[in-house]
PDB file of C-alpha atoms in Angstrom:
ATOM      1  CA  ALA J   1      91.682 107.916 103.349  1.00  0.00           C
ATOM      2  CA  GLU J   2      90.387 105.424 100.786  1.00  0.00           C
ATOM      3  CA  LEU J   3      92.858 102.705 101.800  1.00  0.00           C
ATOM      4  CA  PHE J   4      92.183 103.250 105.505  1.00  0.00           C
ATOM      5  CA  ALA J   5      88.457 102.822 104.763  1.00  0.00           C
ATOM      6  CA  VAL J   6      89.298  99.496 103.088  1.00  0.00           C
ATOM      7  CA  TRP J   7      91.267  98.466 106.178  1.00  0.00           C
ATOM      8  CA  MET J   8      88.269  99.346 108.354  1.00  0.00           C
ATOM      9  CA  ARG J   9      85.994  97.197 106.186  1.00  0.00           C
ATOM     10  CA  ILE J  10      88.486  94.337 106.458  1.00  0.00           C
ATOM     11  CA  LEU J  11      88.460  94.691 110.256  1.00  0.00           C
ATOM     12  CA  SER J  12      84.645  94.716 110.188  1.00  0.00           C
ATOM     13  CA  ARG J  13      84.515  91.559 108.083  1.00  0.00           C
ATOM     14  CA  VAL J  14      87.193  89.658 110.018  1.00  0.00           C
ATOM     15  CA  PRO J  15      86.128  89.251 113.660  1.00  0.00           C
ATOM     16  CA  LYS J  16      88.880  89.530 116.262  1.00  0.00           C
ATOM     17  CA  SER J  17      91.347  90.889 113.708  1.00  0.00           C
ATOM     18  CA  GLN J  18      93.673  93.722 114.668  1.00  0.00           C
ATOM     19  CA  LEU J  19      95.492  96.362 112.657  1.00  0.00           C
ATOM     20  CA  TRP J  20      99.075  97.202 113.537  1.00  0.00           C
ATOM     21  CA  ILE J  21     100.308 100.528 112.174  1.00  0.00           C
ATOM     22  CA  VAL J  22     103.937 101.564 112.312  1.00  0.00           C
ATOM     23  CA  ALA J  23     103.967 105.266 113.084  1.00  0.00           C
ATOM     24  CA  LEU J  24     107.416 106.734 112.652  1.00  0.00           C
ATOM     25  CA  ASN J  25     107.243 110.491 112.052  1.00  0.00           C
ATOM     26  CA  GLU J  26     103.525 111.121 111.745  1.00  0.00           C
ATOM     27  CA  GLY J  27     103.044 112.289 115.339  1.00  0.00           C
ATOM     28  CA  ALA J  28     100.209 111.971 117.795  1.00  0.00           C
ATOM     29  CA  SER J  29      97.767 113.932 115.632  1.00  0.00           C
ATOM     30  CA  ALA J  30      97.842 111.234 112.928  1.00  0.00           C
ATOM     31  CA  GLU J  31      97.090 108.518 115.468  1.00  0.00           C
ATOM     32  CA  THR J  32      94.272 110.572 116.959  1.00  0.00           C
ATOM     33  CA  SER J  33      92.772 111.198 113.507  1.00  0.00           C
ATOM     34  CA  LEU J  34      92.985 107.549 112.466  1.00  0.00           C
ATOM     35  CA  ARG J  35      91.438 106.404 115.737  1.00  0.00           C
ATOM     36  CA  ALA J  36      88.561 108.833 115.184  1.00  0.00           C
ATOM     37  CA  VAL J  37      87.971 107.488 111.664  1.00  0.00           C
ATOM     38  CA  ALA J  38      88.074 103.932 113.010  1.00  0.00           C
ATOM     39  CA  ALA J  39      85.548 104.796 115.718  1.00  0.00           C
ATOM     40  CA  GLU J  40      83.241 106.287 113.060  1.00  0.00           C
ATOM     41  CA  ALA J  41      83.521 102.983 111.189  1.00  0.00           C
ATOM     42  CA  GLY J  42      82.509 101.100 114.337  1.00  0.00           C
ATOM     43  CA  ILE J  43      85.955  99.653 115.014  1.00  0.00           C
ATOM     44  CA  ALA J  44      86.924  99.308 118.679  1.00  0.00           C
ATOM     45  CA  GLN J  45      90.040 101.236 119.673  1.00  0.00           C
ATOM     46  CA  THR J  46      91.524  98.027 121.100  1.00  0.00           C
ATOM     47  CA  ARG J  47      91.816  96.656 117.557  1.00  0.00           C
ATOM     48  CA  LEU J  48      94.299  99.364 116.473  1.00  0.00           C
ATOM     49  CA  PHE J  49      97.942  99.254 117.537  1.00  0.00           C
ATOM     50  CA  PHE J  50     100.407 102.037 116.801  1.00  0.00           C
ATOM     51  CA  THR J  51     104.098 101.298 117.216  1.00  0.00           C
ATOM     52  CA  GLY J  52     107.310 103.162 116.550  1.00  0.00           C
ATOM     53  CA  ALA J  53     110.697 102.139 115.228  1.00  0.00           C
ATOM     54  CA  ALA J  54     112.417  99.036 116.584  1.00  0.00           C
ATOM     55  CA  ALA J  55     115.801  97.344 116.287  1.00  0.00           C
ATOM     56  CA  LEU J  56     116.044  95.066 113.232  1.00  0.00           C
ATOM     57  CA  ASP J  57     115.792  91.793 115.171  1.00  0.00           C
ATOM     58  CA  GLN J  58     112.715  93.063 117.031  1.00  0.00           C
ATOM     59  CA  HIS J  59     111.274  94.475 113.815  1.00  0.00           C
ATOM     60  CA  VAL J  60     111.492  91.106 112.031  1.00  0.00           C
ATOM     61  CA  GLY J  61     110.351  89.304 115.185  1.00  0.00           C
ATOM     62  CA  TYR J  62     107.244  91.473 115.420  1.00  0.00           C
ATOM     63  CA  LYS J  63     106.377  90.704 111.831  1.00  0.00           C
ATOM     64  CA  SER J  64     106.586  86.956 112.347  1.00  0.00           C
ATOM     65  CA  ALA J  65     103.775  87.319 114.900  1.00  0.00           C
ATOM     66  CA  ALA J  66     101.464  88.822 112.258  1.00  0.00           C
ATOM     67  CA  ASP J  67      99.159  86.773 110.059  1.00  0.00           C
ATOM     68  CA  LEU J  68      99.080  89.103 107.081  1.00  0.00           C
ATOM     69  CA  LEU J  69     100.741  92.318 105.914  1.00  0.00           C
ATOM     70  CA  LEU J  70      98.372  94.828 104.323  1.00  0.00           C
ATOM     71  CA  ASP J  71     100.534  97.006 102.112  1.00  0.00           C
ATOM     72  CA  THR J  72     100.010 100.714 101.560  1.00  0.00           C
ATOM     73  CA  THR J  73      99.218 101.953  98.072  1.00  0.00           C
ATOM     74  CA  GLY J  74     100.923 105.303  97.479  1.00  0.00           C
ATOM     75  CA  TYR J  75     104.261 104.170  98.821  1.00  0.00           C
ATOM     76  CA  ASN J  76     104.657 100.414  99.283  1.00  0.00           C
ATOM     77  CA  GLY J  77     106.501  98.651 102.018  1.00  0.00           C
ATOM     78  CA  HIS J  78     109.999  98.200 100.670  1.00  0.00           C
ATOM     79  CA  SER J  79     112.278  96.495 103.190  1.00  0.00           C
ATOM     80  CA  THR J  80     109.216  96.059 105.410  1.00  0.00           C
ATOM     81  CA  SER J  81     107.640  93.822 102.760  1.00  0.00           C
ATOM     82  CA  ALA J  82     110.846  91.823 102.266  1.00  0.00           C
ATOM     83  CA  ASP J  83     111.267  91.402 106.046  1.00  0.00           C
ATOM     84  CA  ALA J  84     107.672  90.225 106.429  1.00  0.00           C
ATOM     85  CA  LEU J  85     107.956  87.730 103.574  1.00  0.00           C
ATOM     86  CA  PHE J  86     111.220  86.402 105.002  1.00  0.00           C
ATOM     87  CA  ALA J  87     109.433  85.954 108.336  1.00  0.00           C
ATOM     88  CA  GLY J  88     106.789  83.888 106.512  1.00  0.00           C
ATOM     89  CA  VAL J  89     104.086  86.559 106.616  1.00  0.00           C
ATOM     90  CA  PRO J  90     102.078  86.878 103.381  1.00  0.00           C
ATOM     91  CA  LEU J  91     101.284  90.318 102.047  1.00  0.00           C
ATOM     92  CA  VAL J  92      98.499  91.837 100.014  1.00  0.00           C
ATOM     93  CA  THR J  93      99.491  94.717  97.758  1.00  0.00           C
ATOM     94  CA  LEU J  94      98.024  96.895  95.042  1.00  0.00           C
ATOM     95  CA  PRO J  95     100.684  98.262  92.675  1.00  0.00           C
ATOM     96  CA  GLY J  96     100.394 101.889  91.647  1.00  0.00           C
ATOM     97  CA  THR J  97     101.738 103.817  88.685  1.00  0.00           C
ATOM     98  CA  ARG J  98     104.960 105.056  90.292  1.00  0.00           C
ATOM     99  CA  MET J  99     108.001 102.963  91.112  1.00  0.00           C
ATOM    100  CA  ALA J 100     107.586 103.483  94.874  1.00  0.00           C
ATOM    101  CA  ALA J 101     104.069 102.065  94.594  1.00  0.00           C
ATOM    102  CA  ARG J 102     105.166  98.934  92.695  1.00  0.00           C
ATOM    103  CA  VAL J 103     108.008  97.746  94.905  1.00  0.00           C
ATOM    104  CA  ALA J 104     105.983  95.278  96.986  1.00  0.00           C
ATOM    105  CA  ALA J 105     104.649  93.584  93.833  1.00  0.00           C
ATOM    106  CA  SER J 106     108.227  93.062  92.652  1.00  0.00           C
ATOM    107  CA  ILE J 107     109.213  91.778  96.080  1.00  0.00           C
ATOM    108  CA  ALA J 108     106.247  89.369  96.088  1.00  0.00           C
ATOM    109  CA  ALA J 109     107.274  88.120  92.635  1.00  0.00           C
ATOM    110  CA  GLY J 110     110.836  87.630  93.864  1.00  0.00           C
ATOM    111  CA  ALA J 111     109.484  85.606  96.795  1.00  0.00           C
ATOM    112  CA  GLY J 112     107.385  83.469  94.448  1.00  0.00           C
ATOM    113  CA  ILE J 113     103.956  84.521  95.752  1.00  0.00           C
ATOM    114  CA  HIS J 114     102.991  87.121  93.138  1.00  0.00           C
ATOM    115  CA  ARG J 115      99.712  85.401  92.236  1.00  0.00           C
ATOM    116  CA  ALA J 116      98.559  85.194  95.865  1.00  0.00           C
ATOM    117  CA  ALA J 117      99.598  88.705  96.870  1.00  0.00           C
ATOM    118  CA  VAL J 118      99.233  91.214  94.045  1.00  0.00           C
ATOM    119  CA  THR J 119      95.813  92.705  93.354  1.00  0.00           C
ATOM    120  CA  ARG J 120      94.487  94.979  90.596  1.00  0.00           C
ATOM    121  CA  THR J 121      91.828  97.024  92.428  1.00  0.00           C
ATOM    122  CA  LEU J 122      91.071  98.116  95.973  1.00  0.00           C
ATOM    123  CA  ARG J 123      88.030  95.847  95.918  1.00  0.00           C
ATOM    124  CA  GLU J 124      90.201  92.850  94.987  1.00  0.00           C
ATOM    125  CA  TYR J 125      92.740  93.911  97.658  1.00  0.00           C
ATOM    126  CA  GLU J 126      89.960  93.816 100.257  1.00  0.00           C
ATOM    127  CA  GLU J 127      88.597  90.470  99.046  1.00  0.00           C
ATOM    128  CA  VAL J 128      92.011  88.779  99.004  1.00  0.00           C
ATOM    129  CA  ALA J 129      92.808  90.066 102.499  1.00  0.00           C
ATOM    130  CA  VAL J 130      89.456  88.892 103.870  1.00  0.00           C
ATOM    131  CA  ARG J 131      89.721  85.504 102.136  1.00  0.00           C
ATOM    132  CA  LEU J 132      93.193  84.880 103.553  1.00  0.00           C
ATOM    133  CA  ALA J 133      92.174  86.084 107.010  1.00  0.00           C
ATOM    134  CA  LEU J 134      89.038  83.936 107.128  1.00  0.00           C
ATOM    135  CA  CYS J 135      90.551  80.834 105.542  1.00  0.00           C
ATOM    136  CA  PRO J 136      93.218  79.429 107.864  1.00  0.00           C
ATOM    137  CA  VAL J 137      94.003  76.668 105.339  1.00  0.00           C
ATOM    138  CA  CYS J 138      94.628  79.257 102.586  1.00  0.00           C
ATOM    139  CA  LEU J 139      96.769  81.393 104.873  1.00  0.00           C
ATOM    140  CA  ARG J 140      98.803  78.374 106.039  1.00  0.00           C
ATOM    141  CA  LYS J 141      99.385  77.349 102.427  1.00  0.00           C
ATOM    142  CA  VAL J 142     100.765  80.767 101.454  1.00  0.00           C
ATOM    143  CA  ARG J 143     102.883  80.883 104.634  1.00  0.00           C
ATOM    144  CA  ARG J 144     104.219  77.387 103.953  1.00  0.00           C
ATOM    145  CA  ASP J 145     105.016  78.351 100.348  1.00  0.00           C
ATOM    146  CA  LEU J 146     106.921  81.385 101.601  1.00  0.00           C
ATOM    147  CA  ILE J 147     108.926  79.393 104.115  1.00  0.00           C
ATOM    148  CA  ASP J 148     109.601  76.598 101.609  1.00  0.00           C
ATOM    149  CA  LYS J 149     110.787  79.090  98.976  1.00  0.00           C
ATOM    150  CA  ARG J 150     113.025  81.039 101.347  1.00  0.00           C
ATOM    151  CA  ALA J 151     116.035  78.938 100.331  1.00  0.00           C
ATOM    152  CA  THR J 152     115.394  79.150  96.580  1.00  0.00           C
ATOM    153  CA  ALA J 153     113.374  82.294  95.803  1.00  0.00           C
ATOM    154  CA  PRO J 154     115.373  84.987  93.997  1.00  0.00           C
ATOM    155  CA  LEU J 155     114.395  87.539  96.658  1.00  0.00           C
ATOM    156  CA  PHE J 156     116.249  85.609  99.344  1.00  0.00           C
ATOM    157  CA  ASP J 157     119.109  84.193  97.250  1.00  0.00           C
ATOM    158  CA  THR J 158     121.824  86.568  98.447  1.00  0.00           C
ATOM    159  CA  PRO J 159     124.770  84.689  96.847  1.00  0.00           C
ATOM    160  CA  ALA J 160     123.106  84.836  93.413  1.00  0.00           C
ATOM    161  CA  TRP J 161     122.264  88.523  93.886  1.00  0.00           C
ATOM    162  CA  VAL J 162     125.868  89.295  94.836  1.00  0.00           C
ATOM    163  CA  SER J 163     127.149  87.348  91.834  1.00  0.00           C
ATOM    164  CA  HIS J 164     124.813  89.228  89.463  1.00  0.00           C
ATOM    165  CA  TRP J 165     125.764  92.560  91.042  1.00  0.00           C
ATOM    166  CA  GLU J 166     129.474  91.795  90.669  1.00  0.00           C
ATOM    167  CA  SER J 167     128.924  90.799  87.029  1.00  0.00           C
ATOM    168  CA  ALA J 168     127.065  94.050  86.379  1.00  0.00           C
ATOM    169  CA  LEU J 169     129.889  96.047  87.948  1.00  0.00           C
ATOM    170  CA  ARG J 170     132.499  94.213  85.851  1.00  0.00           C
ATOM    171  CA  MET J 171     130.453  94.902  82.715  1.00  0.00           C
ATOM    172  CA  ALA J 172     130.199  98.590  83.644  1.00  0.00           C
ATOM    173  CA  VAL J 173     133.968  98.828  84.195  1.00  0.00           C
ATOM    174  CA  GLU J 174     134.678  97.056  80.912  1.00  0.00           C
ATOM    175  CA  SER J 175     132.231  99.297  79.088  1.00  0.00           C
ATOM    176  CA  ARG J 176     133.870 102.350  80.599  1.00  0.00           C
ATOM    177  CA  ARG J 177     137.339 101.133  79.641  1.00  0.00           C
ATOM    178  CA  SER J 178     136.334 100.350  76.072  1.00  0.00           C
ATOM    179  CA  ASN J 179     134.615 103.721  75.669  1.00  0.00           C
ATOM    180  CA  GLN J 180     137.304 105.859  77.305  1.00  0.00           C
ATOM    181  CA  THR J 181     139.122 106.381  74.087  1.00  0.00           C
ATOM    182  CA  SER J 182     137.433 107.427  70.909  1.00  0.00           C
ATOM    183  CA  SER J 183     138.395 106.005  67.550  1.00  0.00           C
ATOM    184  CA  ARG J 184     141.168 108.682  67.341  1.00  0.00           C
ATOM    185  CA  GLY J 185     142.616 107.659  70.675  1.00  0.00           C
ATOM    186  CA  ALA J 186     141.624 110.836  72.521  1.00  0.00           C
ATOM    187  CA  PRO J 187     140.226 110.302  76.025  1.00  0.00           C
ATOM    188  CA  ARG J 188     136.460 110.577  76.207  1.00  0.00           C
ATOM    189  CA  LYS J 189     135.052 113.064  78.706  1.00  0.00           C
ATOM    190  CA  TRP J 190     132.456 111.778  81.167  1.00  0.00           C
ATOM    191  CA  ASN J 191     130.145 114.460  82.493  1.00  0.00           C
TER     192      ASN J 191
END
């Protein structure tokens, strides 16, 4: 409820902005409730869009049409955040205390835009989103940085990731082999 209120304030402060919400399993009652809250906040129903699941190419294509991704707080966008950043769409996120609420901050760091995207409070989240939305030059700069870093940012460097993953697997196998026998030569049990 608190984050949705922030989104409504952002919509109020950014004329002609729209909020796109992916609704997968929440059902019609969630959409009805959110629309009612938006109406109470003075937000026109035409500024809210609810969509369902889409094929991957459509999903990424839809994101490239957005100006900014406003992340959720309790459970961040995981692959959604990575897809948006790859499409050149900046995000604004507020990391939480649990791993699932810190994923987007890690993804933003891996894309090289941590300083522009990661906030410390809901108030800062709102201010960063409004600043980016109202400053086309700022938004273009972050988008350009994202697109320029796509070839070199760790988040998008698949060959390096694969190489590191393979190295980690080799190290795990070697560790297992070296620990399989104790100093007396008896096989070690792995439970």
